[in-house]
Amino acid sequence: ETGVTQSPTHLIKTRGQQVTLRCSSQSGHNTVSWYQQALGQGPQFIFQYYREEENGRGNFPPRFSGLQFPNYSSELNVNALELDDSALYLCASSFSGGYNYGYTFGSGTRLTVV
Amino acid sequence: GQSLEQPSEVTAVEGAIVQINCTYQTSGFYGLSWYQQHDGGAPTFLSYNALDGLEETGRFSSFLSRSDSYGYLLLQELQMKDSASYFCALVTGGGNKLTFGTGTQLKVEL
């Protein structure tokens, strides 16, 4: 079974630009969550998608948005990039209600905003 | 909201046992998870405690006390490859959200 794959692995953007990050969930998983991890910090929950609908959101502004597709893959979109958006963006998949079995994380996309 | 505190750094010798503590504040949660993350890598699930007590998985054990708002991860027979960051995380928000602690960097020395 394949794990969670994210693309691209690294990205450099200019302040004010828009970015789209992509995630393919692990086979058999129907839920995708996105996290932002600043250097030296723990990951922070952005939002979760289940059955193509947003199923919970953290304390992030509306310029952070997402999509989930019928094959359970997902995109994270960030508009009007700010310098503080520089971070590692992690995607995690799970089977709904399967938090006791843990989430499977991808290796992330390292976003640098200059 | 929720908050979790962990020691920032722990150092131990190969073959030893180390305990990483996690104290938390929350109005409610499903359980406490632990994740390992090597530099630049994906967080990897280690364990989950839904109930008070000890859960054992190989060399790793995790403990939860809801009355004390406290948990810990116990690593036995430390190996060099165990050098990594370890995060405790509360499962909240109907089970769809992980709130991570600040992380503990474990250094295993010879």
mmCIF file of C-alpha atoms in Angstrom:
data_model
loop_
_atom_site.group_PDB
_atom_site.id
_atom_site.type_symbol
_atom_site.label_atom_id
_atom_site.label_comp_id
_atom_site.label_asym_id
_atom_site.label_seq_id
_atom_site.Cartn_x
_atom_site.Cartn_y
_atom_site.Cartn_z
ATOM 1 C CA GLU A 1 0.000 0.000 0.000
ATOM 2 C CA THR A 2 1.285 3.459 -0.884
ATOM 3 C CA GLY A 3 1.726 6.140 1.734
ATOM 4 C CA VAL A 4 0.854 9.838 1.556
ATOM 5 C CA THR A 5 2.608 11.725 -1.208
ATOM 6 C CA GLN A 6 2.874 15.484 -1.448
ATOM 7 C CA SER A 7 4.012 17.775 -4.228
ATOM 8 C CA PRO A 8 6.042 19.783 -4.721
ATOM 9 C CA THR A 9 8.650 19.063 -2.038
ATOM 10 C CA HIS A 10 10.019 22.595 -2.065
ATOM 11 C CA LEU A 11 8.603 25.865 -3.319
ATOM 12 C CA ILE A 12 9.686 29.499 -3.292
ATOM 13 C CA LYS A 13 7.052 32.195 -3.786
ATOM 14 C CA THR A 14 6.928 35.956 -3.578
ATOM 15 C CA ARG A 15 4.802 37.808 -1.044
ATOM 16 C CA GLY A 16 1.323 38.422 -2.435
ATOM 17 C CA GLN A 17 1.364 35.433 -4.786
ATOM 18 C CA GLN A 18 -0.902 32.403 -4.624
ATOM 19 C CA VAL A 19 0.187 28.792 -4.157
ATOM 20 C CA THR A 20 -1.408 25.354 -4.552
ATOM 21 C CA LEU A 21 -0.051 22.319 -2.740
ATOM 22 C CA ARG A 22 -1.129 18.790 -3.567
ATOM 23 C CA CYS A 23 -1.591 15.608 -1.573
ATOM 24 C CA SER A 24 -2.435 12.020 -2.497
ATOM 25 C CA SER A 25 -3.832 10.123 0.458
ATOM 26 C CA GLN A 26 -2.904 6.607 1.485
ATOM 27 C CA SER A 27 -4.873 3.854 -0.196
ATOM 28 C CA GLY A 28 -8.034 3.079 1.787
ATOM 29 C CA HIS A 29 -8.099 6.437 3.573
ATOM 30 C CA ASN A 30 -11.025 8.799 2.979
ATOM 31 C CA THR A 31 -10.082 11.754 5.188
ATOM 32 C CA VAL A 32 -7.370 14.325 4.556
ATOM 33 C CA SER A 33 -6.050 16.924 6.989
ATOM 34 C CA TRP A 34 -3.586 19.752 6.431
ATOM 35 C CA TYR A 35 -1.128 21.082 8.990
ATOM 36 C CA GLN A 36 1.335 23.972 9.038
ATOM 37 C CA GLN A 37 4.619 23.438 10.851
ATOM 38 C CA ALA A 38 6.856 26.441 11.485
ATOM 39 C CA LEU A 39 10.518 25.772 12.176
ATOM 40 C CA GLY A 40 11.029 24.348 15.654
ATOM 41 C CA GLN A 41 7.295 24.124 16.374
ATOM 42 C CA GLY A 42 4.658 21.434 16.432
ATOM 43 C CA PRO A 43 2.272 21.116 13.487
ATOM 44 C CA GLN A 44 -0.835 23.318 13.623
ATOM 45 C CA PHE A 45 -4.176 22.096 12.270
ATOM 46 C CA ILE A 46 -5.411 24.039 9.242
ATOM 47 C CA PHE A 47 -8.469 21.992 8.195
ATOM 48 C CA GLN A 48 -9.752 18.542 7.404
ATOM 49 C CA TYR A 49 -11.741 17.229 4.452
ATOM 50 C CA TYR A 50 -14.103 14.278 4.479
ATOM 51 C CA ARG A 51 -16.348 13.291 1.588
ATOM 52 C CA GLU A 52 -15.186 16.393 -0.315
ATOM 53 C CA GLU A 53 -16.491 18.728 2.406
ATOM 54 C CA GLU A 54 -14.559 20.736 4.986
ATOM 55 C CA ASN A 55 -14.914 18.871 8.266
ATOM 56 C CA GLY A 56 -13.283 21.145 10.817
ATOM 57 C CA ARG A 57 -11.005 24.147 10.607
ATOM 58 C CA GLY A 58 -8.256 25.555 12.773
ATOM 59 C CA ASN A 59 -7.418 29.174 13.472
ATOM 60 C CA PHE A 60 -6.377 30.116 9.942
ATOM 61 C CA PRO A 61 -7.737 32.984 7.804
ATOM 62 C CA PRO A 62 -10.020 32.385 4.803
ATOM 63 C CA ARG A 63 -7.125 32.884 2.378
ATOM 64 C CA PHE A 64 -6.262 29.291 3.314
ATOM 65 C CA SER A 65 -8.671 27.079 1.401
ATOM 66 C CA GLY A 66 -8.803 23.520 0.240
ATOM 67 C CA LEU A 67 -10.415 20.893 -1.899
ATOM 68 C CA GLN A 68 -10.854 17.152 -1.724
ATOM 69 C CA PHE A 69 -11.472 15.173 -4.881
ATOM 70 C CA PRO A 70 -13.537 11.988 -5.408
ATOM 71 C CA ASN A 71 -10.339 9.910 -5.282
ATOM 72 C CA TYR A 72 -9.676 11.444 -1.829
ATOM 73 C CA SER A 73 -6.666 13.453 -3.004
ATOM 74 C CA SER A 74 -6.568 17.042 -1.834
ATOM 75 C CA GLU A 75 -5.254 20.515 -2.529
ATOM 76 C CA LEU A 76 -4.325 23.332 -0.185
ATOM 77 C CA ASN A 77 -4.537 26.816 -1.656
ATOM 78 C CA VAL A 78 -3.072 29.888 -0.027
ATOM 79 C CA ASN A 79 -3.816 33.328 -1.477
ATOM 80 C CA ALA A 80 -2.037 36.613 -0.859
ATOM 81 C CA LEU A 81 1.044 34.944 0.589
ATOM 82 C CA GLU A 82 2.699 36.561 3.589
ATOM 83 C CA LEU A 83 6.226 36.097 4.879
ATOM 84 C CA ASP A 84 4.847 34.282 7.960
ATOM 85 C CA ASP A 85 3.357 31.630 5.684
ATOM 86 C CA SER A 86 6.858 30.226 5.251
ATOM 87 C CA ALA A 87 6.639 26.769 6.799
ATOM 88 C CA LEU A 88 6.451 23.044 6.192
ATOM 89 C CA TYR A 89 2.941 22.087 5.062
ATOM 90 C CA LEU A 90 1.983 18.564 6.009
ATOM 91 C CA CYS A 91 -0.839 16.476 4.674
ATOM 92 C CA ALA A 92 -2.215 13.607 6.754
ATOM 93 C CA SER A 93 -4.702 10.953 5.749
ATOM 94 C CA SER A 94 -6.807 8.603 7.804
ATOM 95 C CA PHE A 95 -9.907 6.505 7.672
ATOM 96 C CA SER A 96 -12.813 8.380 9.259
ATOM 97 C CA GLY A 97 -12.873 7.750 12.967
ATOM 98 C CA GLY A 98 -9.541 6.031 12.723
ATOM 99 C CA TYR A 99 -7.648 8.507 14.841
ATOM 100 C CA ASN A 100 -6.883 5.761 17.304
ATOM 101 C CA TYR A 101 -4.851 4.090 14.607
ATOM 102 C CA GLY A 102 -3.028 7.287 13.882
ATOM 103 C CA TYR A 103 -2.824 9.595 10.942
ATOM 104 C CA THR A 104 -0.401 8.883 8.093
ATOM 105 C CA PHE A 105 1.579 11.996 7.259
ATOM 106 C CA GLY A 106 3.377 12.912 4.091
ATOM 107 C CA SER A 107 6.873 14.363 4.126
ATOM 108 C CA GLY A 108 5.483 17.797 3.425
ATOM 109 C CA THR A 109 6.019 20.753 1.144
ATOM 110 C CA ARG A 110 8.590 23.290 2.327
ATOM 111 C CA LEU A 111 7.205 26.710 1.333
ATOM 112 C CA THR A 112 9.431 29.761 1.459
ATOM 113 C CA VAL A 113 7.861 33.183 0.929
ATOM 114 C CA VAL A 114 10.280 35.970 0.045
ATOM 115 C CA GLY B 1 -8.524 26.003 23.535
ATOM 116 C CA GLN B 2 -5.886 23.428 24.205
ATOM 117 C CA SER B 3 -2.239 23.680 25.171
ATOM 118 C CA LEU B 4 0.418 21.023 25.683
ATOM 119 C CA GLU B 5 3.856 21.365 27.225
ATOM 120 C CA GLN B 6 6.869 19.136 26.776
ATOM 121 C CA PRO B 7 10.553 19.471 27.685
ATOM 122 C CA SER B 8 12.383 21.010 24.751
ATOM 123 C CA GLU B 9 15.319 18.618 24.803
ATOM 124 C CA VAL B 10 16.285 15.303 26.395
ATOM 125 C CA THR B 11 19.628 13.520 26.084
ATOM 126 C CA ALA B 12 20.205 9.847 26.861
ATOM 127 C CA VAL B 13 22.726 7.092 26.257
ATOM 128 C CA GLU B 14 22.276 4.252 23.786
ATOM 129 C CA GLY B 15 20.662 1.262 25.498
ATOM 130 C CA ALA B 16 19.113 3.368 28.259
ATOM 131 C CA ILE B 17 15.465 4.152 29.031
ATOM 132 C CA VAL B 18 14.057 7.656 28.622
ATOM 133 C CA GLN B 19 10.723 9.202 29.551
ATOM 134 C CA ILE B 20 9.270 12.214 27.734
ATOM 135 C CA ASN B 21 6.560 14.002 29.679
ATOM 136 C CA CYS B 22 3.567 15.893 28.374
ATOM 137 C CA THR B 23 1.227 18.059 30.416
ATOM 138 C CA TYR B 24 -1.874 19.524 28.867
ATOM 139 C CA GLN B 25 -4.822 21.816 29.378
ATOM 140 C CA THR B 26 -8.076 21.145 27.569
ATOM 141 C CA SER B 27 -11.809 21.258 28.107
ATOM 142 C CA GLY B 28 -12.259 17.874 26.504
ATOM 143 C CA PHE B 29 -10.515 15.394 24.284
ATOM 144 C CA TYR B 30 -10.753 11.908 22.871
ATOM 145 C CA GLY B 31 -7.253 10.777 23.706
ATOM 146 C CA LEU B 32 -3.532 11.482 23.586
ATOM 147 C CA SER B 33 -1.308 10.487 20.685
ATOM 148 C CA TRP B 34 2.448 10.435 20.231
ATOM 149 C CA TYR B 35 4.333 11.072 17.000
ATOM 150 C CA GLN B 36 7.999 10.831 16.045
ATOM 151 C CA GLN B 37 9.553 13.171 13.487
ATOM 152 C CA HIS B 38 13.064 12.974 12.133
ATOM 153 C CA ASP B 39 14.573 16.187 10.764
ATOM 154 C CA GLY B 40 12.780 17.175 7.572
ATOM 155 C CA GLY B 41 10.634 14.060 7.641
ATOM 156 C CA ALA B 42 7.031 13.058 8.080
ATOM 157 C CA PRO B 43 5.613 12.699 11.588
ATOM 158 C CA THR B 44 5.117 8.989 12.288
ATOM 159 C CA PHE B 45 2.396 7.670 14.587
ATOM 160 C CA LEU B 46 3.726 5.859 17.652
ATOM 161 C CA SER B 47 0.822 5.324 20.041
ATOM 162 C CA TYR B 48 -2.614 6.417 21.212
ATOM 163 C CA ASN B 49 -4.139 6.409 24.704
ATOM 164 C CA ALA B 50 -7.889 6.739 24.842
ATOM 165 C CA LEU B 51 -8.114 5.552 28.435
ATOM 166 C CA ASP B 52 -5.970 6.046 31.514
ATOM 167 C CA GLY B 53 -3.117 3.643 31.876
ATOM 168 C CA LEU B 54 -0.225 2.198 29.954
ATOM 169 C CA GLU B 55 -0.159 1.154 26.300
ATOM 170 C CA GLU B 56 2.831 -0.894 25.142
ATOM 171 C CA THR B 57 4.049 -1.228 21.561
ATOM 172 C CA GLY B 58 7.405 -2.901 21.290
ATOM 173 C CA ARG B 59 10.135 -0.680 22.735
ATOM 174 C CA PHE B 60 7.675 2.194 23.148
ATOM 175 C CA SER B 61 5.096 2.622 25.901
ATOM 176 C CA SER B 62 2.731 5.512 26.504
ATOM 177 C CA PHE B 63 0.816 6.485 29.605
ATOM 178 C CA LEU B 64 -2.155 8.748 30.241
ATOM 179 C CA SER B 65 -3.665 10.114 33.447
ATOM 180 C CA ARG B 66 -6.730 12.240 32.722
ATOM 181 C CA SER B 67 -7.098 13.253 36.375
ATOM 182 C CA ASP B 68 -3.554 14.676 36.364
ATOM 183 C CA SER B 69 -3.731 16.067 32.787
ATOM 184 C CA TYR B 70 -0.485 14.248 32.161
ATOM 185 C CA GLY B 71 0.997 11.690 29.870
ATOM 186 C CA TYR B 72 4.376 10.327 28.975
ATOM 187 C CA LEU B 73 6.182 8.346 26.324
ATOM 188 C CA LEU B 74 8.685 5.742 27.501
ATOM 189 C CA LEU B 75 11.387 4.564 25.147
ATOM 190 C CA GLN B 76 13.396 1.496 26.136
ATOM 191 C CA GLU B 77 16.645 0.071 24.782
ATOM 192 C CA LEU B 78 17.434 3.352 23.096
ATOM 193 C CA GLN B 79 19.061 3.201 19.682
ATOM 194 C CA MET B 80 20.837 5.931 17.739
ATOM 195 C CA LYS B 81 17.985 5.940 15.217
ATOM 196 C CA ASP B 82 15.644 7.078 18.013
ATOM 197 C CA SER B 83 17.254 10.535 17.850
ATOM 198 C CA ALA B 84 14.334 12.637 16.630
ATOM 199 C CA SER B 85 11.635 15.041 17.792
ATOM 200 C CA TYR B 86 8.709 13.591 19.705
ATOM 201 C CA PHE B 87 5.320 15.254 19.882
ATOM 202 C CA CYS B 88 2.344 14.564 22.077
ATOM 203 C CA ALA B 89 -0.973 15.526 20.523
ATOM 204 C CA LEU B 90 -4.523 15.760 21.825
ATOM 205 C CA VAL B 91 -7.251 14.305 19.632
ATOM 206 C CA THR B 92 -10.122 16.812 19.725
ATOM 207 C CA GLY B 93 -12.746 18.429 17.520
ATOM 208 C CA GLY B 94 -14.921 15.367 17.173
ATOM 209 C CA GLY B 95 -11.864 13.261 16.541
ATOM 210 C CA ASN B 96 -10.809 15.115 13.423
ATOM 211 C CA LYS B 97 -8.138 17.381 14.853
ATOM 212 C CA LEU B 98 -4.717 16.883 16.399
ATOM 213 C CA THR B 99 -3.409 19.631 18.666
ATOM 214 C CA PHE B 100 0.323 19.133 18.969
ATOM 215 C CA GLY B 101 2.650 19.971 21.812
ATOM 216 C CA THR B 102 5.820 21.954 21.462
ATOM 217 C CA GLY B 103 7.913 18.870 20.817
ATOM 218 C CA THR B 104 10.884 17.260 22.558
ATOM 219 C CA GLN B 105 14.148 16.762 20.744
ATOM 220 C CA LEU B 106 15.707 13.483 21.868
ATOM 221 C CA LYS B 107 19.433 13.039 21.389
ATOM 222 C CA VAL B 108 20.824 9.546 21.837
ATOM 223 C CA GLU B 109 24.551 9.403 22.487
ATOM 224 C CA LEU B 110 27.026 6.528 22.479
#
